Short mmCIF file of C-alpha atoms (C1' of nucleotides) in Angstrom, two decimals:
data_model
loop_
_atom_site.label_atom_id
_atom_site.label_comp_id
_atom_site.label_asym_id
_atom_site.label_seq_id
_atom_site.Cartn_x
_atom_site.Cartn_y
_atom_site.Cartn_z
CA MET A 1 -17.32 -25.81 -4.64
CA SER A 2 -15.55 -27.07 -7.72
CA GLU A 3 -11.84 -27.76 -7.73
CA GLU A 4 -11.29 -24.48 -9.54
CA SER A 5 -12.86 -22.30 -6.89
CA GLY A 6 -11.10 -24.49 -4.36
CA SER A 7 -7.74 -23.46 -5.74
CA ALA A 8 -9.02 -19.92 -6.11
CA ASP A 9 -9.60 -19.91 -2.37
CA GLU A 10 -6.11 -21.26 -1.88
CA VAL A 11 -4.61 -18.59 -4.08
CA PHE A 12 -6.61 -15.85 -2.46
CA GLY A 13 -5.72 -17.05 1.03
CA PHE A 14 -2.05 -17.22 0.15
CA PHE A 15 -1.91 -13.67 -1.13
CA THR A 16 -3.95 -12.49 1.82
CA GLU A 17 -1.34 -13.96 4.14
CA ILE A 18 1.40 -12.25 2.14
CA GLY A 19 -0.51 -8.99 2.32
CA ILE A 20 -0.88 -9.09 6.08
CA ILE A 21 2.78 -9.89 6.64
CA ASN A 22 3.70 -7.06 4.32
CA GLN A 23 1.47 -4.64 6.14
CA LEU A 24 2.67 -5.60 9.61
CA SER A 25 6.33 -5.46 8.63
CA THR A 26 5.92 -2.19 6.75
CA ALA A 27 4.15 -0.62 9.71
CA MET A 28 6.87 -1.79 12.07
CA PHE A 29 9.46 -0.50 9.66
CA ALA A 30 7.77 2.87 9.31
CA LYS A 31 7.58 3.29 13.06
CA SER A 32 11.30 2.78 13.47
CA LEU A 33 12.18 5.35 10.81
CA PRO A 34 12.70 9.02 11.70
CA ASP A 35 9.80 11.39 11.33
CA GLY A 36 8.23 11.74 7.93
CA VAL A 37 10.52 9.33 6.11
CA HIS A 38 8.47 6.70 4.36
CA PRO A 39 9.75 3.14 3.94
CA SER A 40 9.71 3.61 0.20
CA HIS A 41 12.06 6.57 0.55
CA PHE A 42 14.44 4.53 2.58
CA SER A 43 14.27 1.74 0.03
CA ILE A 44 15.42 4.10 -2.68
CA LEU A 45 18.40 5.23 -0.64
CA ASN A 46 19.18 1.64 0.22
CA HIS A 47 18.99 0.59 -3.41
CA LEU A 48 21.32 3.38 -4.49
CA ALA A 49 23.79 2.58 -1.73
CA ARG A 50 23.82 -1.14 -2.48
CA MET A 51 23.60 -1.17 -6.24
CA GLY A 52 25.50 2.02 -6.89
CA ASP A 53 24.12 5.48 -7.59
CA GLY A 54 24.05 7.45 -10.82
CA LYS A 55 21.05 5.49 -12.04
CA THR A 56 18.17 7.05 -13.92
CA PRO A 57 14.78 7.55 -12.23
CA MET A 58 13.22 5.02 -14.60
CA ARG A 59 15.72 2.32 -13.66
CA ILE A 60 15.07 2.95 -9.98
CA ALA A 61 11.32 2.89 -10.57
CA SER A 62 11.60 -0.50 -12.27
CA ALA A 63 13.73 -1.89 -9.48
CA MET A 64 11.35 -0.57 -6.80
CA GLN A 65 8.30 -1.79 -8.74
CA VAL A 66 6.55 1.57 -8.74
CA THR A 67 5.41 3.82 -11.55
CA LYS A 68 7.55 6.67 -12.77
CA ASN A 69 5.03 9.15 -11.37
CA THR A 70 5.64 7.80 -7.91
CA MET A 71 9.36 7.92 -8.47
CA THR A 72 9.22 11.57 -9.53
CA HIS A 73 7.40 12.34 -6.31
CA SER A 74 9.68 10.29 -4.07
CA LEU A 75 12.82 11.77 -5.61
CA LYS A 76 11.46 15.25 -5.04
CA VAL A 77 11.01 14.47 -1.36
CA LEU A 78 14.50 12.99 -1.06
CA GLN A 79 15.97 15.95 -2.89
CA GLU A 80 14.23 18.44 -0.62
CA ARG A 81 15.70 16.62 2.35
CA GLY A 82 19.13 16.80 0.78
CA TYR A 83 19.65 13.06 0.61
CA ILE A 84 20.10 12.84 -3.14
CA ASP A 85 21.41 14.97 -5.95
CA VAL A 86 19.68 14.83 -9.32
CA GLN A 87 21.58 15.85 -12.44
CA PRO A 88 20.82 15.78 -16.16
CA ASP A 89 22.02 12.70 -17.97
CA PRO A 90 24.96 13.70 -20.18
CA GLU A 91 24.17 10.86 -22.60
CA ASP A 92 20.44 11.40 -22.92
CA GLY A 93 18.83 14.80 -23.11
CA ARG A 94 15.58 13.45 -21.67
CA GLY A 95 17.09 11.57 -18.76
CA LYS A 96 18.42 12.34 -15.32
CA ARG A 97 20.87 10.72 -12.98
CA VAL A 98 20.41 10.26 -9.26
CA PHE A 99 23.34 10.46 -6.85
CA LEU A 100 23.50 9.93 -3.12
CA THR A 101 24.77 12.84 -1.04
CA ASP A 102 26.90 12.37 2.06
CA ALA A 103 23.83 13.27 4.09
CA GLY A 104 21.89 10.58 2.28
CA ARG A 105 24.49 7.95 3.02
CA ALA A 106 24.67 8.98 6.64
CA PHE A 107 20.92 8.91 6.97
CA ARG A 108 20.78 5.42 5.55
CA GLU A 109 23.40 4.14 8.00
CA GLU A 110 21.54 5.66 10.90
CA ALA A 111 18.19 4.32 9.74
CA ILE A 112 19.59 0.82 9.35
CA ALA A 113 20.88 0.96 12.91
CA GLN A 114 17.49 2.05 14.24
CA VAL A 115 15.56 -0.48 12.21
CA SER A 116 17.87 -3.29 13.26
CA GLU A 117 17.38 -2.31 16.87
CA GLN A 118 13.61 -2.40 16.45
CA PHE A 119 13.59 -5.72 14.63
CA ARG A 120 15.96 -7.38 17.07
CA HIS A 121 13.11 -7.41 19.59
CA VAL A 122 10.70 -9.11 17.22
CA ILE A 123 12.72 -11.35 14.93
CA GLY A 124 14.22 -14.25 16.82
CA GLY A 125 15.95 -17.45 15.85
CA ASP A 126 12.71 -19.18 14.93
CA GLN A 127 11.77 -16.40 12.57
CA LEU A 128 15.17 -16.37 10.91
CA THR A 129 14.85 -20.10 10.39
CA ILE A 130 11.52 -19.64 8.68
CA MET A 131 12.89 -16.85 6.53
CA ARG A 132 15.82 -18.95 5.37
CA ARG A 133 13.56 -21.89 4.71
CA ILE A 134 11.08 -20.14 2.43
CA ARG A 135 13.23 -17.43 0.91
CA GLY A 136 13.99 -19.44 -2.20
CA ASP A 137 10.36 -20.24 -2.85
CA LEU A 138 9.43 -16.61 -2.41
CA GLU A 139 11.99 -15.60 -4.99
CA LEU A 140 10.66 -18.18 -7.42
CA MET A 141 7.14 -16.88 -6.91
CA ARG A 142 8.20 -13.28 -7.30
CA LYS A 143 10.10 -13.99 -10.49
CA HIS A 144 7.16 -15.89 -11.93
CA LEU A 145 4.69 -13.12 -11.15
CA ASP A 146 7.08 -10.52 -12.45
CA ASP A 147 7.55 -12.36 -15.74
CA ASN A 148 3.84 -12.97 -16.24
CA ARG A 149 2.22 -9.75 -15.24
CA MET B 1 29.72 -6.25 8.14
CA SER B 2 29.05 -7.70 11.55
CA GLU B 3 26.79 -10.68 12.04
CA GLU B 4 24.04 -8.36 13.24
CA SER B 5 23.90 -6.32 10.09
CA GLY B 6 24.20 -9.59 8.22
CA SER B 7 20.94 -10.81 9.69
CA ALA B 8 19.51 -7.33 9.24
CA ASP B 9 20.19 -7.69 5.55
CA GLU B 10 18.52 -11.06 5.61
CA VAL B 11 15.47 -9.69 7.36
CA PHE B 12 15.28 -6.70 5.09
CA GLY B 13 15.64 -8.82 1.97
CA PHE B 14 12.95 -11.18 3.15
CA PHE B 15 10.41 -8.44 3.73
CA THR B 16 11.36 -6.81 0.47
CA GLU B 17 10.56 -10.04 -1.32
CA ILE B 18 7.24 -10.22 0.51
CA GLY B 19 6.51 -6.62 -0.43
CA ILE B 20 7.14 -7.17 -4.13
CA ILE B 21 4.97 -10.27 -4.25
CA ASN B 22 2.25 -8.37 -2.46
CA GLN B 23 2.46 -5.51 -4.86
CA LEU B 24 2.45 -7.65 -7.99
CA SER B 25 -0.47 -9.76 -6.79
CA THR B 26 -2.44 -6.74 -5.63
CA ALA B 27 -1.91 -5.00 -8.95
CA MET B 28 -3.01 -8.09 -10.84
CA PHE B 29 -5.98 -8.39 -8.56
CA ALA B 30 -6.94 -4.74 -9.02
CA LYS B 31 -6.77 -5.03 -12.79
CA SER B 32 -9.22 -7.91 -12.84
CA LEU B 33 -11.77 -6.09 -10.68
CA PRO B 34 -14.47 -3.92 -12.26
CA ASP B 35 -13.84 -0.21 -12.59
CA GLY B 36 -13.17 1.73 -9.44
CA VAL B 37 -13.47 -1.16 -7.03
CA HIS B 38 -10.38 -1.40 -4.91
CA PRO B 39 -9.04 -4.76 -3.69
CA SER B 40 -9.63 -3.65 -0.13
CA HIS B 41 -13.29 -3.07 -0.93
CA PHE B 42 -13.59 -6.53 -2.32
CA SER B 43 -11.87 -7.95 0.73
CA ILE B 44 -14.50 -6.42 2.96
CA LEU B 45 -17.32 -7.92 0.93
CA ASN B 46 -15.52 -11.24 0.89
CA HIS B 47 -15.00 -11.16 4.62
CA LEU B 48 -18.66 -10.41 5.27
CA ALA B 49 -19.79 -13.15 2.90
CA ARG B 50 -17.45 -15.75 4.37
CA MET B 51 -17.58 -14.89 8.04
CA GLY B 52 -21.17 -13.65 8.16
CA ASP B 53 -22.39 -10.08 8.05
CA GLY B 54 -23.89 -7.95 10.80
CA LYS B 55 -20.45 -7.18 12.20
CA THR B 56 -19.44 -3.78 13.52
CA PRO B 57 -17.03 -1.58 11.55
CA MET B 58 -14.44 -1.95 14.28
CA ARG B 59 -14.49 -5.72 14.08
CA ILE B 60 -14.10 -5.58 10.32
CA ALA B 61 -11.27 -3.09 10.65
CA SER B 62 -9.42 -5.43 13.00
CA ALA B 63 -9.91 -8.38 10.71
CA MET B 64 -8.73 -6.39 7.66
CA GLN B 65 -5.78 -4.93 9.58
CA VAL B 66 -6.66 -1.33 8.81
CA THR B 67 -7.47 1.61 11.04
CA LYS B 68 -11.01 2.60 11.79
CA ASN B 69 -10.57 5.77 9.74
CA THR B 70 -9.93 3.70 6.69
CA MET B 71 -12.87 1.47 7.45
CA THR B 72 -15.20 4.46 7.73
CA HIS B 73 -14.06 5.57 4.31
CA SER B 74 -14.27 2.13 2.68
CA LEU B 75 -17.73 1.48 4.08
CA LYS B 76 -18.92 4.80 2.74
CA VAL B 77 -17.79 3.79 -0.73
CA LEU B 78 -19.43 0.39 -0.49
CA GLN B 79 -22.63 1.97 0.77
CA GLU B 80 -22.73 4.47 -2.06
CA ARG B 81 -22.42 1.59 -4.48
CA GLY B 82 -25.27 -0.18 -2.76
CA TYR B 83 -23.22 -3.23 -1.81
CA ILE B 84 -23.77 -2.95 1.93
CA ASP B 85 -26.38 -1.67 4.33
CA VAL B 86 -25.24 0.02 7.53
CA GLN B 87 -27.60 0.17 10.49
CA PRO B 88 -27.27 1.36 14.07
CA ASP B 89 -26.33 -1.31 16.55
CA PRO B 90 -29.41 -2.04 18.69
CA GLU B 91 -27.21 -3.14 21.58
CA ASP B 92 -24.75 -0.27 21.58
CA GLY B 93 -25.72 3.32 20.94
CA ARG B 94 -22.24 4.13 19.60
CA GLY B 95 -21.95 1.20 17.25
CA LYS B 96 -23.17 0.22 13.82
CA ARG B 97 -23.79 -3.04 12.03
CA VAL B 98 -22.82 -3.83 8.46
CA PHE B 99 -24.99 -6.05 6.27
CA LEU B 100 -24.45 -7.28 2.72
CA THR B 101 -27.13 -6.39 0.20
CA ASP B 102 -28.17 -8.73 -2.59
CA ALA B 103 -26.26 -6.49 -4.97
CA GLY B 104 -23.20 -6.83 -2.77
CA ARG B 105 -23.38 -10.62 -2.77
CA ALA B 106 -23.92 -10.69 -6.52
CA PHE B 107 -21.00 -8.38 -7.07
CA ARG B 108 -18.73 -10.58 -4.97
CA GLU B 109 -19.70 -13.70 -6.95
CA GLU B 110 -19.03 -11.96 -10.21
CA ALA B 111 -15.72 -10.53 -9.02
CA ILE B 112 -14.54 -13.94 -7.84
CA ALA B 113 -15.30 -15.38 -11.25
CA GLN B 114 -13.35 -12.65 -13.00
CA VAL B 115 -10.40 -12.83 -10.64
CA SER B 116 -10.22 -16.61 -10.94
CA GLU B 117 -10.20 -16.28 -14.69
CA GLN B 118 -7.33 -13.81 -14.54
CA PHE B 119 -5.28 -15.86 -12.10
CA ARG B 120 -5.79 -19.09 -13.99
CA HIS B 121 -3.46 -17.74 -16.65
CA VAL B 122 -0.70 -16.94 -14.18
CA ILE B 123 -0.90 -19.46 -11.36
CA GLY B 124 0.03 -22.92 -12.54
CA GLY B 125 0.78 -26.19 -10.84
CA ASP B 126 4.29 -25.13 -9.84
CA GLN B 127 2.98 -22.03 -8.15
CA LEU B 128 0.29 -23.95 -6.29
CA THR B 129 2.95 -26.35 -5.07
CA ILE B 130 5.02 -23.49 -3.73
CA MET B 131 1.98 -21.95 -2.06
CA ARG B 132 1.10 -25.18 -0.31
CA ARG B 133 4.70 -25.72 0.73
CA ILE B 134 5.21 -22.38 2.45
CA ARG B 135 1.70 -21.52 3.56
CA GLY B 136 2.22 -22.91 7.07
CA ASP B 137 5.44 -20.96 7.57
CA LEU B 138 3.77 -17.78 6.37
CA GLU B 139 0.99 -18.24 8.89
CA LEU B 140 3.52 -18.76 11.66
CA MET B 141 5.32 -15.61 10.67
CA ARG B 142 2.12 -13.62 10.42
CA LYS B 143 0.95 -14.76 13.83
CA HIS B 144 4.29 -13.95 15.39
CA LEU B 145 4.38 -10.46 13.90
CA ASP B 146 0.78 -9.88 14.85
CA ASP B 147 1.40 -10.90 18.46
CA ASN B 148 4.54 -8.80 18.81
CA ARG B 149 3.74 -5.57 17.12
"C1'" DC C 1 -25.49 8.83 41.11
"C1'" DT C 2 -21.67 11.11 39.35
"C1'" DT C 3 -17.42 11.41 37.50
"C1'" DG C 4 -13.46 9.67 34.91
"C1'" DA C 5 -11.71 6.46 31.75
"C1'" DC C 6 -12.55 3.84 27.76
"C1'" DT C 7 -14.53 2.75 23.13
"C1'" DG C 8 -16.98 3.21 18.37
"C1'" DG C 9 -17.21 6.17 14.78
"C1'" DT C 10 -16.46 10.48 12.16
"C1'" DT C 11 -13.84 14.47 10.44
"C1'" DC C 12 -9.72 16.78 8.89
"C1'" DG C 13 -5.28 17.24 7.02
"C1'" DA C 14 -1.30 14.95 5.08
"C1'" DT C 15 0.90 11.70 1.99
"C1'" DA C 16 1.98 7.79 -1.14
"C1'" DT C 17 0.40 5.92 -5.09
"C1'" DC C 18 -1.80 5.44 -9.52
"C1'" DG C 19 -3.83 6.56 -14.32
"C1'" DT C 20 -4.13 9.79 -17.92
"C1'" DA C 21 -2.35 13.31 -20.52
"C1'" DC C 22 1.45 16.08 -21.91
"C1'" DT C 23 6.30 17.73 -23.41
"C1'" DA C 24 10.75 17.01 -25.08
"C1'" DG C 25 14.24 14.24 -26.76
"C1'" DA C 26 15.67 9.78 -29.15
"C1'" DT C 27 15.23 6.24 -32.68
"C1'" DA C 28 13.80 3.52 -36.56
"C1'" DG C 29 11.66 3.13 -41.34
"C1'" DT C 30 11.21 4.82 -45.67
"C1'" DA D 1 16.62 13.82 -44.20
"C1'" DC D 2 11.73 13.34 -42.55
"C1'" DT D 3 8.35 11.42 -40.31
"C1'" DA D 4 6.31 8.25 -37.07
"C1'" DT D 5 6.96 5.94 -33.09
"C1'" DC D 6 8.84 5.32 -28.76
"C1'" DT D 7 10.75 6.72 -24.21
"C1'" DA D 8 12.03 9.79 -19.90
"C1'" DG D 9 10.20 12.70 -17.03
"C1'" DT D 10 6.52 15.94 -15.30
"C1'" DA D 11 1.77 17.72 -14.15
"C1'" DC D 12 -2.80 17.00 -12.58
"C1'" DG D 13 -6.58 14.80 -10.50
"C1'" DA D 14 -8.33 10.90 -7.91
"C1'" DT D 15 -8.14 7.67 -4.11
"C1'" DA D 16 -6.64 4.68 -0.20
"C1'" DT D 17 -4.54 5.11 3.89
"C1'" DC D 18 -2.91 7.00 8.16
"C1'" DG D 19 -2.50 9.94 12.57
"C1'" DA D 20 -4.53 13.27 15.52
"C1'" DA D 21 -8.41 15.46 17.23
"C1'" DC D 22 -13.10 15.16 18.33
"C1'" DC D 23 -17.92 13.60 19.81
"C1'" DA D 24 -21.06 10.56 21.81
"C1'" DG D 25 -22.17 6.60 24.26
"C1'" DT D 26 -20.64 2.96 27.77
"C1'" DC D 27 -18.76 1.37 31.92
"C1'" DA D 28 -16.49 1.15 36.27
"C1'" DA D 29 -15.12 3.22 40.85
"C1'" DG D 30 -16.31 5.76 44.60
#
DNA sequence: CTTGACTGGTTCGATATCGTACTAGATAGT
DNA sequence: ACTATCTAGTACGATATCGAACCAGTCAAG
């Protein structure tokens, strides 16, 4: 193998490792969420709670790294469950604004409690140490990929 | 916030970062694959080429971290495309064995070339350095999650 | 042997996601 | 002011994935 395919193997192996960790953590996450609520739905609520609501669907889609189609679908689900309130954007006739309802905020709090409980059994001191150690590098990698996609 | 929710935030942020990297790399990967071939399909071919074919669907499913339902579906796609050959397991009346065809091997080679080409433009020396630096920690984390799910 | 528990694989229904195409409103160029 | 281009959101079809239910073959306990 040439040095190019050697690094290709390295790159592929790296992203494979990332993929497996993502899948295992997402599955664990999904299991600790109440029935029928997908991790991506929770992420939207979490984003709105942390960064402030009243954002447009497109802004949320960009932040969540999904297409606007997916966001339309996810918001419909959250709206049906009464966790968000979607209103027309007063400043842009095309746009909408997404607001958290009290039920949405309550649900998020509850979900965080359940997820924390679940993860407390799996994530120990060693794991936290690893997370803190490589977090910066992960952010660098993410930013680079994001800028060069 | 208490120290527990503090570490919950840390954990959540870490896995979010992992998820975004996974999504960006998968999307990039998918774009550099020929029409209609999903990254997961390629991964199966790659696994069979690297680890040797003749494995059962269940073994492949475990290695790929997907359910057997998904494997049934993926194998059907690969078979329709003529990339694999599925035969009954002579040692187990329930089981099957999956073999790569010449077309499957050729397709894998070609895909690797295309993917390498694509990634060469995005993954530079800095990124390789990061990958090498955190690869060991990622493997530790993956193993831990895998053992404790 | 025979029966009960387990395992490999398939089928079915549900869902999250994406790509393409479309509509309606906004914005820039002339 | 008009037109062309761009953008926000939706609709539709396709697909990957999962969970639950199911069938058929294996295996162990008596």
